[in-house]
Coordinates of C-alpha atoms in Angstrom, one line a residue:
M1 CA -58.6 -2.7 58.3
N2 CA -56.0 -1.9 55.8
P3 CA -55.5 -4.8 53.3
V4 CA -51.7 -4.2 53.2
F5 CA -51.5 -4.5 57.0
I6 CA -53.5 -7.8 56.8
A7 CA -51.2 -9.2 54.1
V8 CA -48.0 -8.2 55.9
S9 CA -49.4 -9.6 59.2
A10 CA -50.4 -12.9 57.5
L11 CA -46.9 -13.2 55.9
A12 CA -45.2 -12.5 59.2
L13 CA -47.3 -15.1 61.0
L14 CA -46.5 -17.6 58.2
G15 CA -42.8 -16.9 58.6
V16 CA -43.0 -17.4 62.4
L17 CA -44.9 -20.7 61.8
L18 CA -42.4 -22.0 59.4
A19 CA -39.5 -21.0 61.7
L20 CA -41.2 -22.8 64.6
Y21 CA -41.9 -25.9 62.4
R22 CA -38.2 -26.1 61.4
Y23 CA -37.1 -25.6 65.0
F24 CA -39.4 -28.3 66.5
K25 CA -38.4 -30.7 63.7
R26 CA -34.7 -30.2 64.4
L27 CA -35.1 -30.2 68.2
N28 CA -37.2 -33.4 68.7
G29 CA -38.1 -34.6 65.2
I30 CA -41.6 -33.2 65.6
H31 CA -43.4 -32.8 62.3
G32 CA -46.8 -33.4 60.7
G33 CA -49.9 -33.7 62.9
L34 CA -47.8 -33.3 66.1
T35 CA -46.6 -29.9 64.8
L36 CA -50.2 -28.8 64.2
I37 CA -51.1 -29.7 67.8
V38 CA -48.0 -27.8 69.2
L39 CA -48.6 -24.7 67.0
G40 CA -52.3 -24.8 67.8
L41 CA -51.5 -24.7 71.5
L42 CA -48.8 -22.1 71.2
I43 CA -50.3 -19.7 68.6
A44 CA -53.9 -20.5 67.5
N45 CA -55.3 -20.9 71.1
P46 CA -53.9 -17.5 72.4
L47 CA -55.1 -15.7 69.2
Y48 CA -58.6 -17.2 69.6
R49 CA -58.8 -16.4 73.3
L50 CA -57.7 -12.8 72.7
D51 CA -60.3 -12.5 69.9
S52 CA -63.0 -13.6 72.4
I53 CA -62.0 -10.8 74.8
N54 CA -62.2 -8.5 71.8
W55 CA -65.8 -9.7 71.3
L56 CA -66.7 -8.8 74.9
Q57 CA -65.2 -5.4 74.5
N58 CA -67.0 -4.7 71.3
V59 CA -70.4 -5.7 72.9
A60 CA -69.6 -3.3 75.8
G61 CA -68.7 -0.6 73.4
R62 CA -71.9 -0.9 71.4
H63 CA -74.1 -1.1 74.5
P64 CA -72.9 1.5 77.1
D65 CA -75.6 0.4 79.6
V66 CA -73.7 -2.9 80.0
A67 CA -70.8 -1.1 81.8
N68 CA -73.4 0.1 84.4
S69 CA -74.5 -3.4 85.2
P70 CA -73.1 -4.9 88.3
Y71 CA -72.7 -8.2 86.5
W72 CA -70.4 -6.7 83.8
D73 CA -67.4 -6.4 86.0
I74 CA -67.8 -10.0 87.2
C75 CA -68.3 -11.4 83.7
Y76 CA -65.4 -9.4 82.3
T77 CA -63.1 -10.4 85.1
A78 CA -64.0 -14.0 84.8
A79 CA -63.4 -13.8 81.0
I80 CA -60.0 -12.3 81.5
F81 CA -59.1 -15.0 84.1
L82 CA -60.3 -17.8 81.8
T83 CA -58.4 -16.2 78.9
A84 CA -55.2 -16.0 81.0
L85 CA -55.7 -19.6 82.2
S86 CA -56.3 -21.0 78.8
I87 CA -53.3 -19.2 77.3
A88 CA -51.0 -20.3 80.1
V89 CA -52.2 -23.9 80.1
G90 CA -52.1 -24.0 76.2
I91 CA -48.5 -22.7 76.1
Y92 CA -47.5 -25.2 78.8
G93 CA -49.0 -28.0 76.8
G94 CA -47.4 -26.9 73.6
M95 CA -44.0 -26.4 75.2
I96 CA -43.8 -29.7 76.9
L97 CA -44.8 -31.4 73.7
A98 CA -42.1 -29.5 71.8
T99 CA -39.3 -30.1 74.3
G100 CA -40.2 -33.2 76.2
K101 CA -39.2 -36.8 75.5
A102 CA -41.0 -38.8 78.2
R103 CA -44.2 -40.6 77.6
S104 CA -45.8 -38.7 80.5
T105 CA -45.5 -35.6 78.3
V106 CA -48.3 -36.9 76.2
V107 CA -50.6 -37.4 79.2
R108 CA -49.8 -33.9 80.6
S109 CA -50.3 -32.2 77.2
T110 CA -53.6 -34.0 76.7
M111 CA -54.8 -32.7 80.0
A112 CA -53.7 -29.2 78.9
I113 CA -55.5 -29.6 75.6
W114 CA -58.8 -30.5 77.4
L115 CA -58.5 -27.7 79.9
A116 CA -57.4 -25.0 77.5
V117 CA -59.8 -25.7 74.7
P118 CA -63.2 -27.3 75.5
V119 CA -63.5 -26.6 79.2
V120 CA -62.5 -23.0 79.0
N121 CA -64.5 -22.6 75.8
T122 CA -67.6 -23.9 77.5
L123 CA -67.1 -21.6 80.5
Y124 CA -66.5 -18.6 78.2
L125 CA -69.7 -19.3 76.3
L126 CA -71.6 -19.2 79.6
I127 CA -70.1 -15.8 80.3
A128 CA -70.8 -14.6 76.7
G129 CA -74.4 -15.7 77.2
E130 CA -74.7 -13.7 80.4
V131 CA -73.2 -10.6 78.6
A132 CA -75.6 -11.0 75.7
E133 CA -78.5 -11.2 78.2
L134 CA -77.4 -7.9 79.6
T135 CA -77.6 -6.3 76.1
S136 CA -80.8 -8.1 75.0
S137 CA -78.9 -9.3 71.9
A138 CA -78.3 -12.7 70.5
A139 CA -75.9 -14.9 72.5
P140 CA -73.4 -17.1 70.7
G141 CA -74.8 -20.5 70.1
F142 CA -73.8 -22.8 73.0
V143 CA -73.9 -26.1 71.1
A144 CA -72.4 -24.5 67.9
G145 CA -69.6 -23.0 70.0
T146 CA -68.9 -26.1 72.1
L147 CA -68.8 -28.8 69.4
P148 CA -65.8 -27.5 67.4
A149 CA -63.7 -27.2 70.5
L150 CA -64.8 -30.6 71.7
G151 CA -64.1 -32.1 68.3
L152 CA -60.6 -30.6 68.2
A153 CA -59.8 -32.0 71.6
V154 CA -61.1 -35.4 70.7
V155 CA -59.1 -35.5 67.4
A156 CA -55.9 -34.2 69.2
T157 CA -56.3 -36.8 72.0
A158 CA -56.9 -39.6 69.5
Y159 CA -53.8 -38.6 67.5
L160 CA -51.6 -38.3 70.6
F161 CA -52.6 -41.7 71.9
T162 CA -52.6 -43.7 68.6
S163 CA -50.0 -42.1 66.3
R164 CA -46.8 -44.0 65.6
Q165 CA -44.9 -40.8 65.4
V166 CA -45.9 -39.9 68.9
R167 CA -45.0 -43.4 70.2
D168 CA -41.6 -43.1 68.6
T169 CA -41.0 -39.5 69.8
Y170 CA -42.1 -39.9 73.4
I171 CA -40.6 -43.0 74.9
E172 CA -41.1 -44.6 78.3
L173 CA -38.2 -43.6 80.4
P174 CA -36.8 -46.1 82.9
P175 CA -37.2 -45.1 86.5
A176 CA -34.2 -43.3 88.0
E177 CA -32.1 -45.4 90.4
G178 CA -32.6 -44.7 94.1
S179 CA -36.0 -43.1 93.5
S180 CA -38.1 -46.1 94.4
L181 CA -39.9 -46.2 97.7
N182 CA -38.6 -48.8 100.1

């Protein structure tokens, strides 16, 4: 790939990240670790998932016999579905953290983090193992692929539930009048 294209793309991504950081900080006072979580869900997760699909396509391109296998269509369709699910759930989790004010926002975004990162990553590694089996090539390491995603989810969850900034940003809203069950 052209180094100039890489440099321009990196600078453009950096500009987008800085603009989002300023926007989130002005909107809800989101900064620091909370911004990393939001930007990770909104930008890093979709880029990583699309790169995973690229890996599958490269394997299929290098091994034309994979496309003839009846399992290839199932694996590829499942990978596309998991990628779409992860991107949608990650964007949902990032957006509610960026725009929400209620304490329940933290719980919903934590569920989104766990679903979009370690759960989908584990399922995707199972699919990648099946595709690698079709090609008789080395599969991605299951433990080595699962542990970073699990670690990120644990760190993000710990931050969301213990950080003073998160406690100050997302407050417990009083129940609305007339909404209680009689």
